[in-house]
Amino acid sequence: MLTLTLILLPIIAGLLTLSTKGENAKVIALVAALVELALGAYTFFAFVPDATSQFGVSYNWIASAGIKFSVGIDGISLILVSLTTLVVPFIILSTFQNNYEKASTFYSLILFMQAGLVGVFTAKDAFLFYFFFEAALIPIYFIAAIWGGENRIKVTFKFFVYTIFGSLFMLLALVYLYIKTPTHSSEITALYETARLLDASQQGFIFWAFFIAFAIKMPLFPFHTWQPDTYVEAPTAGTMLLSGIMLKMGTYGLIRLLLPIAPLGVKAWGTVAVILAIIGIVYGSIIAIQQKDMKRLIAYSSFAHVGLMAAGIFSSNLDGIQGSLIQMLAHGINVVGLFFIVEIIQQRTKSRELSSLGGITQTTPQLTVFFIIIMLGSVALPLTNGFVGEFLLLKGVFEYNAWMGAVAGLTIILGAVYMLRLVQKSMFGTTTSLTEGFEDLGLTERATLLPIAVLVIVLGIAPNIILKASEPAVSQLLSIINK
């Protein structure tokens, strides 16, 4: 029942928030998110590190078709559920300085999206996975379309079309697998067994259907063209949801569905996927270096980070997949902190242009310290949360192919270049007319950034907290893939 509670609580709280007017809406949303965080923390520490699914429930949903409402948490989904419950309170708290029109609708949509995300990461039935995969898209569409920037309608429509188009490929693959399943079951474990009945060409079809769906969601090169504009035009809270959590639906889908269901397809086409991912790493990093807008720079940096995660996943070894899981958690924490800092700077200066900024450190010791800590986590400095994941990912890609690992390793250099440039251009140098008298952090801003900075350091010092929880499930997954 614990998993079901984690899904239902945000829905109930979202309905309550929707019926509340005024400033109370954000308070109710924050309280609900903190309760969800407490449940997520209890789940994490109550979880027994083994390969079994725990805290699950299963009910007949469409009994005549063998489709169940079946949810549970194993070591892989535990990391993503923890990320979702951890990051949403920060996202809500970061908005407390803003006054949104129709605030009750805004905050209820965040909570509804949280429920959809938890559903994706805990679904044990493939069609239930698809249902939550699509359901999580609806709230973020309205958040971006209603509260986004000047070009929000055009950009959001492009995002919606891209993701719906990709999801149709996944639905087609799931229906095909369902038909091929001897018992006509849509349990994900049943689909793993069905994969053994498919030949290489059939698994090749399954590979590309899943790959397109998940590559668009992450996104991977060349399916990324919706991402930068959507990240820039969405309100900052929406951008945090997209980059911090939603893109992980794609990487999680690769691990949960694509690798174990189409191992022959991965064997045939995995190298192509790794090459596309590595192109994304280098391309995204180079474009990030050239950006003048802070928000767009971080958007391209996120695109580059996702490429490394995908390359590690397709390496199909323990280090690569373990590295991707801890990097999903680290990236989610770091990117939320970075986008919030950009929001703080934009609110005070009315600009995100690096050429218009500078000298902020002279009056903001607190903001400077938090910005540098989170930036160092993003560039994977040893003893920060980004280091362990990036090290394991590169090790996994090197084990897969040394030349590809060498090219992927350029992320270390290129990432340092664009992130150091971001901090230098915005925070150091001469004060401009826009940054003169820049105020340091307020109470809610400190309350948001302090825990993020602490997590950057704690997860860098003690990564085994995460790795030990996920390793049995990852090992079992690899045994299924290599069977």
Short mmCIF file of C-alpha atoms in Angstrom, two decimals:
data_model
loop_
_atom_site.label_atom_id
_atom_site.label_comp_id
_atom_site.label_asym_id
_atom_site.label_seq_id
_atom_site.Cartn_x
_atom_site.Cartn_y
_atom_site.Cartn_z
CA MET A 1 0.00 0.00 0.00
CA LEU A 2 2.97 2.34 0.47
CA THR A 3 3.55 2.64 -3.27
CA LEU A 4 -0.14 3.29 -3.89
CA THR A 5 -0.09 6.00 -1.22
CA LEU A 6 2.86 7.67 -2.92
CA ILE A 7 0.75 7.90 -6.11
CA LEU A 8 -2.57 8.88 -4.53
CA LEU A 9 -1.33 11.49 -2.05
CA PRO A 10 -0.30 14.06 -4.70
CA ILE A 11 -3.58 13.50 -6.55
CA ILE A 12 -5.67 14.11 -3.43
CA ALA A 13 -3.52 17.09 -2.44
CA GLY A 14 -3.77 18.43 -5.99
CA LEU A 15 -7.56 18.31 -5.87
CA LEU A 16 -7.51 20.06 -2.51
CA THR A 17 -5.12 22.70 -3.84
CA LEU A 18 -7.31 23.20 -6.90
CA SER A 19 -10.27 24.08 -4.66
CA THR A 20 -8.23 26.56 -2.62
CA LYS A 21 -7.84 30.23 -3.49
CA GLY A 22 -5.14 32.78 -2.74
CA GLU A 23 -1.82 32.20 -1.03
CA ASN A 24 -3.12 29.08 0.72
CA ALA A 25 -2.71 27.08 -2.49
CA LYS A 26 1.09 27.23 -2.41
CA VAL A 27 1.17 26.41 1.30
CA ILE A 28 -1.05 23.35 0.87
CA ALA A 29 1.05 22.22 -2.11
CA LEU A 30 4.29 22.59 -0.12
CA VAL A 31 2.90 20.74 2.90
CA ALA A 32 1.69 17.91 0.65
CA ALA A 33 5.07 17.73 -1.09
CA LEU A 34 6.85 17.58 2.28
CA VAL A 35 4.57 14.76 3.44
CA GLU A 36 5.33 12.96 0.17
CA LEU A 37 9.03 13.55 0.84
CA ALA A 38 8.68 12.01 4.30
CA LEU A 39 6.94 8.97 2.77
CA GLY A 40 9.66 8.75 0.14
CA ALA A 41 12.36 8.88 2.81
CA TYR A 42 10.60 6.17 4.82
CA THR A 43 10.35 4.03 1.68
CA PHE A 44 14.05 4.47 0.96
CA PHE A 45 15.21 3.49 4.44
CA ALA A 46 12.65 0.70 4.82
CA PHE A 47 13.68 -0.81 1.49
CA VAL A 48 15.64 -4.04 1.76
CA PRO A 49 18.44 -4.01 -0.85
CA ASP A 50 17.66 -7.06 -2.95
CA ALA A 51 16.31 -7.75 -6.40
CA THR A 52 12.66 -8.15 -5.40
CA SER A 53 9.88 -5.62 -5.89
CA GLN A 54 8.61 -4.33 -2.54
CA PHE A 55 5.69 -2.30 -1.13
CA GLY A 56 3.58 -3.40 -4.09
CA VAL A 57 -0.13 -3.76 -4.79
CA SER A 58 -1.88 -5.38 -7.73
CA TYR A 59 -5.51 -5.07 -8.77
CA ASN A 60 -7.35 -6.17 -11.89
CA TRP A 61 -7.77 -3.06 -14.00
CA ILE A 62 -9.03 -4.36 -17.36
CA ALA A 63 -9.52 -7.98 -16.33
CA SER A 64 -10.76 -9.21 -19.70
CA ALA A 65 -7.49 -8.08 -21.31
CA GLY A 66 -5.22 -9.22 -18.48
CA ILE A 67 -4.19 -5.63 -17.70
CA LYS A 68 -3.56 -4.87 -14.03
CA PHE A 69 -3.01 -1.84 -11.86
CA SER A 70 0.21 -3.30 -10.55
CA VAL A 71 2.84 -1.13 -8.86
CA GLY A 72 5.90 -1.81 -6.72
CA ILE A 73 9.38 -0.58 -5.98
CA ASP A 74 12.69 -2.32 -6.65
CA GLY A 75 16.20 -0.92 -6.38
CA ILE A 76 16.02 0.74 -9.79
CA SER A 77 12.68 2.46 -9.32
CA LEU A 78 13.64 3.38 -5.73
CA ILE A 79 16.23 5.86 -7.01
CA LEU A 80 13.76 7.58 -9.33
CA VAL A 81 10.95 7.66 -6.76
CA SER A 82 13.40 9.17 -4.27
CA LEU A 83 14.40 11.81 -6.83
CA THR A 84 10.76 12.71 -7.52
CA THR A 85 9.75 13.03 -3.88
CA LEU A 86 12.97 14.92 -3.07
CA VAL A 87 12.95 17.51 -5.84
CA VAL A 88 9.27 18.56 -5.94
CA PRO A 89 9.33 20.34 -2.53
CA PHE A 90 12.34 22.37 -3.72
CA ILE A 91 10.49 23.28 -6.92
CA ILE A 92 7.40 24.43 -5.02
CA LEU A 93 9.42 26.34 -2.41
CA SER A 94 11.40 28.08 -5.17
CA THR A 95 8.17 29.67 -6.44
CA PHE A 96 7.21 31.33 -3.15
CA GLN A 97 8.60 34.69 -4.33
CA ASN A 98 6.30 34.62 -7.36
CA ASN A 99 2.64 35.49 -7.67
CA TYR A 100 0.95 33.39 -10.33
CA GLU A 101 -2.46 34.01 -11.83
CA LYS A 102 -4.66 31.01 -11.08
CA ALA A 103 -2.13 29.86 -8.47
CA SER A 104 -4.35 27.01 -7.29
CA THR A 105 -4.34 25.53 -10.80
CA PHE A 106 -0.57 26.01 -11.14
CA TYR A 107 0.28 24.17 -7.92
CA SER A 108 -2.30 21.45 -8.44
CA LEU A 109 -0.75 20.69 -11.84
CA ILE A 110 2.67 20.27 -10.20
CA LEU A 111 1.20 17.75 -7.76
CA PHE A 112 -0.70 15.89 -10.50
CA MET A 113 2.53 15.65 -12.47
CA GLN A 114 4.33 14.27 -9.41
CA ALA A 115 1.71 11.52 -9.16
CA GLY A 116 2.19 10.65 -12.84
CA LEU A 117 5.97 10.52 -12.46
CA VAL A 118 5.81 8.23 -9.42
CA GLY A 119 3.39 6.06 -11.37
CA VAL A 120 5.84 5.73 -14.27
CA PHE A 121 8.69 4.73 -11.96
CA THR A 122 6.65 2.14 -10.04
CA ALA A 123 4.45 0.56 -12.74
CA LYS A 124 4.85 -3.20 -13.10
CA ASP A 125 2.32 -3.47 -15.92
CA ALA A 126 3.43 -2.21 -19.34
CA PHE A 127 0.13 -0.56 -20.24
CA LEU A 128 -0.02 1.08 -16.80
CA PHE A 129 3.50 2.38 -17.50
CA TYR A 130 2.24 3.80 -20.79
CA PHE A 131 -0.78 5.36 -19.07
CA PHE A 132 1.35 7.20 -16.51
CA PHE A 133 3.94 8.04 -19.18
CA GLU A 134 1.26 9.95 -21.07
CA ALA A 135 -0.54 11.28 -17.97
CA ALA A 136 2.63 13.01 -16.75
CA LEU A 137 2.75 14.95 -20.03
CA ILE A 138 -0.61 16.68 -19.57
CA PRO A 139 0.20 18.83 -16.49
CA ILE A 140 3.54 20.06 -17.85
CA TYR A 141 1.88 20.94 -21.15
CA PHE A 142 -0.57 23.28 -19.38
CA ILE A 143 2.11 24.66 -17.04
CA ALA A 144 4.25 25.66 -20.02
CA ALA A 145 1.34 26.80 -22.21
CA ILE A 146 -0.37 29.00 -19.58
CA TRP A 147 2.52 30.41 -17.52
CA GLY A 148 5.33 30.26 -20.09
CA GLY A 149 7.09 33.01 -22.06
CA GLU A 150 6.11 35.02 -25.09
CA ASN A 151 6.43 32.14 -27.59
CA ARG A 152 4.94 29.54 -25.24
CA ILE A 153 2.07 28.38 -27.47
CA LYS A 154 4.22 27.63 -30.52
CA VAL A 155 6.99 26.01 -28.48
CA THR A 156 4.68 23.99 -26.26
CA PHE A 157 2.72 22.69 -29.23
CA LYS A 158 5.98 21.47 -30.80
CA PHE A 159 6.90 19.74 -27.53
CA PHE A 160 3.49 18.11 -27.31
CA VAL A 161 3.55 16.86 -30.90
CA TYR A 162 7.08 15.45 -30.51
CA THR A 163 6.30 13.53 -27.33
CA ILE A 164 2.92 12.22 -28.48
CA PHE A 165 4.48 11.09 -31.77
CA GLY A 166 7.17 9.17 -29.91
CA SER A 167 4.72 7.62 -27.50
CA LEU A 168 2.71 6.15 -30.38
CA PHE A 169 5.74 4.08 -31.33
CA MET A 170 5.93 2.75 -27.78
CA LEU A 171 2.21 1.90 -27.80
CA LEU A 172 2.62 0.06 -31.08
CA ALA A 173 5.49 -1.98 -29.62
CA LEU A 174 3.51 -2.78 -26.45
CA VAL A 175 0.48 -3.96 -28.43
CA TYR A 176 2.73 -6.13 -30.58
CA LEU A 177 4.38 -7.66 -27.51
CA TYR A 178 1.01 -8.17 -25.85
CA ILE A 179 -0.22 -10.14 -28.87
CA LYS A 180 2.95 -12.24 -28.86
CA THR A 181 2.65 -13.02 -25.13
CA PRO A 182 1.29 -16.59 -24.79
CA THR A 183 -0.87 -15.68 -21.77
CA HIS A 184 -1.89 -12.24 -23.14
CA SER A 185 -0.45 -10.58 -20.06
CA SER A 186 0.92 -7.05 -20.00
CA GLU A 187 3.01 -7.57 -16.86
CA ILE A 188 6.48 -6.23 -17.61
CA THR A 189 8.09 -9.46 -16.37
CA ALA A 190 5.87 -11.43 -18.78
CA LEU A 191 7.16 -9.25 -21.63
CA TYR A 192 10.72 -10.12 -20.59
CA GLU A 193 9.87 -13.79 -21.14
CA THR A 194 8.08 -13.04 -24.41
CA ALA A 195 11.25 -11.44 -25.75
CA ARG A 196 12.85 -14.90 -25.79
CA LEU A 197 10.28 -15.95 -28.39
CA LEU A 198 11.17 -13.14 -30.82
CA ASP A 199 13.87 -13.33 -33.44
CA ALA A 200 16.44 -10.62 -34.15
CA SER A 201 14.36 -8.78 -36.75
CA GLN A 202 11.31 -8.66 -34.46
CA GLN A 203 13.45 -7.43 -31.59
CA GLY A 204 14.97 -4.86 -33.94
CA PHE A 205 11.47 -3.44 -34.51
CA ILE A 206 10.85 -3.39 -30.75
CA PHE A 207 14.21 -1.67 -30.20
CA TRP A 208 13.50 1.20 -32.56
CA ALA A 209 9.93 1.67 -31.39
CA PHE A 210 11.04 2.01 -27.77
CA PHE A 211 14.20 3.93 -28.65
CA ILE A 212 12.35 6.65 -30.57
CA ALA A 213 9.81 7.08 -27.76
CA PHE A 214 12.43 7.37 -25.03
CA ALA A 215 14.98 9.30 -27.11
CA ILE A 216 12.41 12.04 -27.71
CA LYS A 217 11.50 12.21 -24.04
CA MET A 218 15.11 12.53 -22.77
CA PRO A 219 15.97 13.91 -25.45
CA LEU A 220 18.82 12.38 -27.46
CA PHE A 221 20.40 13.67 -30.66
CA PRO A 222 18.80 14.15 -33.20
CA PHE A 223 15.41 14.11 -31.42
CA HIS A 224 16.28 17.09 -29.20
CA THR A 225 15.08 20.10 -31.19
CA TRP A 226 12.03 20.64 -28.95
CA GLN A 227 14.11 20.82 -25.78
CA PRO A 228 16.06 24.12 -25.68
CA ASP A 229 13.09 26.31 -26.65
CA THR A 230 10.73 24.49 -24.27
CA TYR A 231 13.16 24.80 -21.36
CA VAL A 232 13.58 28.52 -22.05
CA GLU A 233 9.90 29.36 -22.62
CA ALA A 234 8.47 27.30 -19.75
CA PRO A 235 8.21 28.99 -16.34
CA THR A 236 11.20 28.09 -14.20
CA ALA A 237 9.20 25.62 -12.10
CA GLY A 238 8.14 23.88 -15.32
CA THR A 239 11.71 23.82 -16.57
CA MET A 240 12.79 22.24 -13.27
CA LEU A 241 10.14 19.54 -13.64
CA LEU A 242 11.16 18.85 -17.24
CA SER A 243 14.90 18.74 -16.68
CA GLY A 244 15.01 17.52 -13.09
CA ILE A 245 12.57 14.63 -13.33
CA MET A 246 10.61 14.24 -16.55
CA LEU A 247 13.55 13.49 -18.82
CA LYS A 248 14.42 10.59 -16.49
CA MET A 249 11.25 8.85 -17.70
CA GLY A 250 13.16 8.25 -20.92
CA THR A 251 16.36 6.96 -19.32
CA TYR A 252 14.31 4.83 -16.91
CA GLY A 253 12.35 3.42 -19.85
CA LEU A 254 15.59 2.34 -21.53
CA ILE A 255 16.58 0.40 -18.43
CA ARG A 256 13.17 -1.01 -17.51
CA LEU A 257 11.80 -1.89 -20.95
CA LEU A 258 14.19 -1.58 -23.88
CA LEU A 259 17.29 -3.42 -22.63
CA PRO A 260 15.58 -6.53 -21.19
CA ILE A 261 12.82 -6.81 -23.79
CA ALA A 262 14.99 -6.39 -26.90
CA PRO A 263 18.48 -7.74 -26.06
CA LEU A 264 19.03 -8.91 -29.65
CA GLY A 265 17.91 -5.51 -30.87
CA VAL A 266 20.41 -3.87 -28.52
CA LYS A 267 23.12 -6.19 -29.80
CA ALA A 268 22.34 -5.19 -33.38
CA TRP A 269 21.63 -1.49 -32.93
CA GLY A 270 23.09 -0.55 -29.55
CA THR A 271 26.28 0.82 -31.10
CA VAL A 272 24.23 3.23 -33.21
CA ALA A 273 22.45 4.41 -30.05
CA VAL A 274 25.76 4.92 -28.24
CA ILE A 275 27.15 6.90 -31.20
CA LEU A 276 24.06 9.15 -31.22
CA ALA A 277 24.40 9.65 -27.47
CA ILE A 278 28.08 10.60 -27.76
CA ILE A 279 27.33 13.01 -30.63
CA GLY A 280 24.81 14.61 -28.27
CA ILE A 281 27.45 14.93 -25.54
CA VAL A 282 29.91 16.78 -27.77
CA TYR A 283 27.34 18.75 -29.78
CA GLY A 284 25.37 19.83 -26.71
CA SER A 285 28.54 20.89 -24.89
CA ILE A 286 29.85 22.94 -27.83
CA ILE A 287 26.51 24.69 -28.26
CA ALA A 288 26.36 25.36 -24.49
CA ILE A 289 29.77 27.06 -24.62
CA GLN A 290 28.44 29.47 -27.24
CA GLN A 291 25.26 30.46 -25.42
CA LYS A 292 24.67 33.99 -24.13
CA ASP A 293 21.40 33.22 -22.31
CA MET A 294 21.92 31.51 -18.92
CA LYS A 295 18.79 29.40 -19.13
CA ARG A 296 19.53 28.18 -22.64
CA LEU A 297 23.11 27.35 -21.61
CA ILE A 298 21.88 25.10 -18.80
CA ALA A 299 19.32 23.55 -21.18
CA TYR A 300 22.10 22.46 -23.55
CA SER A 301 24.24 21.27 -20.63
CA SER A 302 21.34 19.06 -19.55
CA PHE A 303 21.12 17.69 -23.10
CA ALA A 304 24.82 16.80 -22.95
CA HIS A 305 24.48 15.12 -19.55
CA VAL A 306 21.60 12.99 -20.82
CA GLY A 307 23.75 11.81 -23.71
CA LEU A 308 26.31 10.44 -21.26
CA MET A 309 23.58 8.69 -19.24
CA ALA A 310 22.21 7.05 -22.37
CA ALA A 311 25.67 5.94 -23.51
CA GLY A 312 26.24 4.33 -20.10
CA ILE A 313 22.89 2.55 -20.24
CA PHE A 314 23.55 1.12 -23.71
CA SER A 315 26.96 -0.12 -22.56
CA SER A 316 24.83 -2.80 -20.87
CA ASN A 317 27.23 -3.40 -18.00
CA LEU A 318 26.98 -2.91 -14.24
CA ASP A 319 29.10 0.23 -14.09
CA GLY A 320 27.25 1.93 -16.92
CA ILE A 321 23.76 1.30 -15.55
CA GLN A 322 24.72 1.99 -11.93
CA GLY A 323 26.41 5.19 -13.05
CA SER A 324 23.32 6.25 -14.98
CA LEU A 325 21.08 5.73 -11.94
CA ILE A 326 23.18 7.76 -9.51
CA GLN A 327 23.76 10.38 -12.21
CA MET A 328 19.99 10.70 -12.74
CA LEU A 329 19.67 11.55 -9.05
CA ALA A 330 22.66 13.91 -9.04
CA HIS A 331 21.64 15.66 -12.27
CA GLY A 332 18.08 16.14 -11.02
CA ILE A 333 19.32 17.84 -7.85
CA ASN A 334 21.96 19.97 -9.59
CA VAL A 335 19.87 21.19 -12.50
CA VAL A 336 17.03 22.27 -10.22
CA GLY A 337 19.52 24.30 -8.19
CA LEU A 338 21.05 25.87 -11.31
CA PHE A 339 17.72 26.85 -12.84
CA PHE A 340 16.62 28.35 -9.52
CA ILE A 341 19.78 30.47 -9.34
CA VAL A 342 19.08 31.71 -12.88
CA GLU A 343 15.56 32.59 -11.75
CA ILE A 344 16.93 34.56 -8.78
CA ILE A 345 19.29 36.50 -11.03
CA GLN A 346 16.58 37.16 -13.59
CA GLN A 347 14.10 38.40 -10.97
CA ARG A 348 16.60 40.91 -9.61
CA THR A 349 18.14 42.10 -12.90
CA LYS A 350 15.34 41.40 -15.42
CA SER A 351 17.96 39.74 -17.62
CA ARG A 352 19.54 36.35 -18.31
CA GLU A 353 22.09 37.68 -20.82
CA LEU A 354 25.63 36.99 -19.66
CA SER A 355 26.88 40.15 -21.34
CA SER A 356 24.60 42.24 -19.11
CA LEU A 357 25.69 40.63 -15.85
CA GLY A 358 28.79 40.57 -13.69
CA GLY A 359 30.05 41.62 -10.28
CA ILE A 360 27.24 39.91 -8.38
CA THR A 361 29.69 38.27 -5.96
CA GLN A 362 30.54 41.65 -4.46
CA THR A 363 27.22 41.80 -2.59
CA THR A 364 26.11 38.14 -2.47
CA PRO A 365 28.42 35.85 -0.45
CA GLN A 366 25.63 33.31 0.20
CA LEU A 367 24.46 33.08 -3.41
CA THR A 368 28.07 32.83 -4.58
CA VAL A 369 28.88 29.91 -2.29
CA PHE A 370 25.74 27.97 -3.24
CA PHE A 371 26.22 28.67 -6.95
CA ILE A 372 29.82 27.43 -6.89
CA ILE A 373 28.98 24.29 -4.91
CA ILE A 374 26.19 23.32 -7.29
CA MET A 375 28.33 24.21 -10.31
CA LEU A 376 31.14 21.99 -9.02
CA GLY A 377 28.66 19.13 -8.64
CA SER A 378 27.57 19.68 -12.23
CA VAL A 379 31.17 19.49 -13.53
CA ALA A 380 31.74 16.31 -11.48
CA LEU A 381 34.43 17.54 -9.10
CA PRO A 382 35.58 14.66 -6.84
CA LEU A 383 33.63 14.52 -3.55
CA THR A 384 30.55 16.04 -5.20
CA ASN A 385 27.44 14.15 -6.27
CA GLY A 386 28.24 14.40 -9.99
CA PHE A 387 31.63 12.71 -9.75
CA VAL A 388 30.61 9.15 -8.88
CA GLY A 389 27.99 8.86 -11.60
CA GLU A 390 30.19 10.40 -14.28
CA PHE A 391 33.14 8.19 -13.32
CA LEU A 392 31.05 5.01 -13.48
CA LEU A 393 29.41 6.09 -16.73
CA LEU A 394 32.74 6.73 -18.43
CA LYS A 395 34.11 3.47 -17.04
CA GLY A 396 31.09 1.63 -18.42
CA VAL A 397 31.45 3.22 -21.86
CA PHE A 398 35.21 2.45 -21.86
CA GLU A 399 34.42 -1.20 -21.12
CA TYR A 400 32.00 -1.15 -24.06
CA ASN A 401 34.41 0.56 -26.47
CA ALA A 402 37.62 2.38 -25.56
CA TRP A 403 37.45 4.85 -28.47
CA MET A 404 33.85 5.79 -27.68
CA GLY A 405 34.81 6.14 -24.03
CA ALA A 406 37.62 8.53 -24.98
CA VAL A 407 35.27 10.75 -27.01
CA ALA A 408 32.62 10.65 -24.26
CA GLY A 409 35.35 11.67 -21.82
CA LEU A 410 35.47 15.07 -23.54
CA THR A 411 32.47 15.90 -21.35
CA ILE A 412 34.91 16.43 -18.47
CA ILE A 413 36.71 19.22 -20.32
CA LEU A 414 33.77 20.73 -22.19
CA GLY A 415 31.52 20.65 -19.11
CA ALA A 416 34.09 22.55 -17.09
CA VAL A 417 34.42 25.14 -19.87
CA TYR A 418 30.73 26.04 -20.16
CA MET A 419 29.94 25.88 -16.44
CA LEU A 420 32.97 27.94 -15.39
CA ARG A 421 32.10 30.43 -18.12
CA LEU A 422 28.55 30.61 -16.77
CA VAL A 423 29.73 31.44 -13.26
CA GLN A 424 32.52 33.79 -14.35
CA LYS A 425 30.40 35.86 -16.74
CA SER A 426 27.41 36.16 -14.42
CA MET A 427 28.98 36.43 -10.98
CA PHE A 428 32.51 37.86 -11.32
CA GLY A 429 34.04 40.85 -13.06
CA THR A 430 32.79 44.41 -13.03
CA THR A 431 29.39 45.36 -11.71
CA THR A 432 26.97 46.51 -14.41
CA SER A 433 23.99 48.84 -14.21
CA LEU A 434 21.72 45.81 -13.83
CA THR A 435 23.71 44.12 -11.04
CA GLU A 436 24.55 47.19 -8.95
CA GLY A 437 23.09 46.77 -5.45
CA PHE A 438 22.19 43.11 -6.12
CA GLU A 439 20.56 41.71 -2.95
CA ASP A 440 21.70 38.44 -1.40
CA LEU A 441 19.38 35.51 -0.73
CA GLY A 442 16.13 35.78 1.15
CA LEU A 443 14.76 33.23 3.59
CA THR A 444 12.90 30.95 1.14
CA GLU A 445 15.78 31.16 -1.32
CA ARG A 446 18.24 30.02 1.35
CA ALA A 447 15.81 27.31 2.44
CA THR A 448 15.78 25.98 -1.14
CA LEU A 449 19.48 26.21 -1.99
CA LEU A 450 20.97 25.08 1.34
CA PRO A 451 19.56 21.51 1.21
CA ILE A 452 20.55 21.22 -2.45
CA ALA A 453 24.11 22.25 -1.66
CA VAL A 454 24.23 19.80 1.25
CA LEU A 455 23.01 16.98 -1.00
CA VAL A 456 25.71 17.81 -3.57
CA ILE A 457 28.34 17.18 -0.90
CA VAL A 458 26.70 14.30 1.02
CA LEU A 459 26.02 12.20 -2.09
CA GLY A 460 29.58 12.85 -3.24
CA ILE A 461 31.05 11.66 0.05
CA ALA A 462 28.69 8.71 0.62
CA PRO A 463 27.49 7.43 -2.78
CA ASN A 464 27.18 3.86 -1.50
CA ILE A 465 23.87 4.86 0.09
CA ILE A 466 22.50 4.86 -3.46
CA LEU A 467 24.69 2.24 -5.11
CA LYS A 468 23.99 -0.49 -2.53
CA ALA A 469 20.25 0.02 -2.86
CA SER A 470 20.19 -0.39 -6.64
CA GLU A 471 22.94 -2.94 -7.30
CA PRO A 472 20.93 -6.17 -6.69
CA ALA A 473 18.15 -5.06 -9.04
CA VAL A 474 20.65 -3.96 -11.70
CA SER A 475 22.51 -7.26 -11.42
CA GLN A 476 19.27 -9.18 -11.87
CA LEU A 477 18.38 -7.03 -14.88
CA LEU A 478 21.73 -7.79 -16.48
CA SER A 479 21.18 -11.51 -15.90
CA ILE A 480 17.89 -11.22 -17.79
CA ILE A 481 19.56 -9.31 -20.63
CA ASN A 482 22.42 -11.80 -20.91
CA LYS A 483 20.29 -14.93 -20.48
#
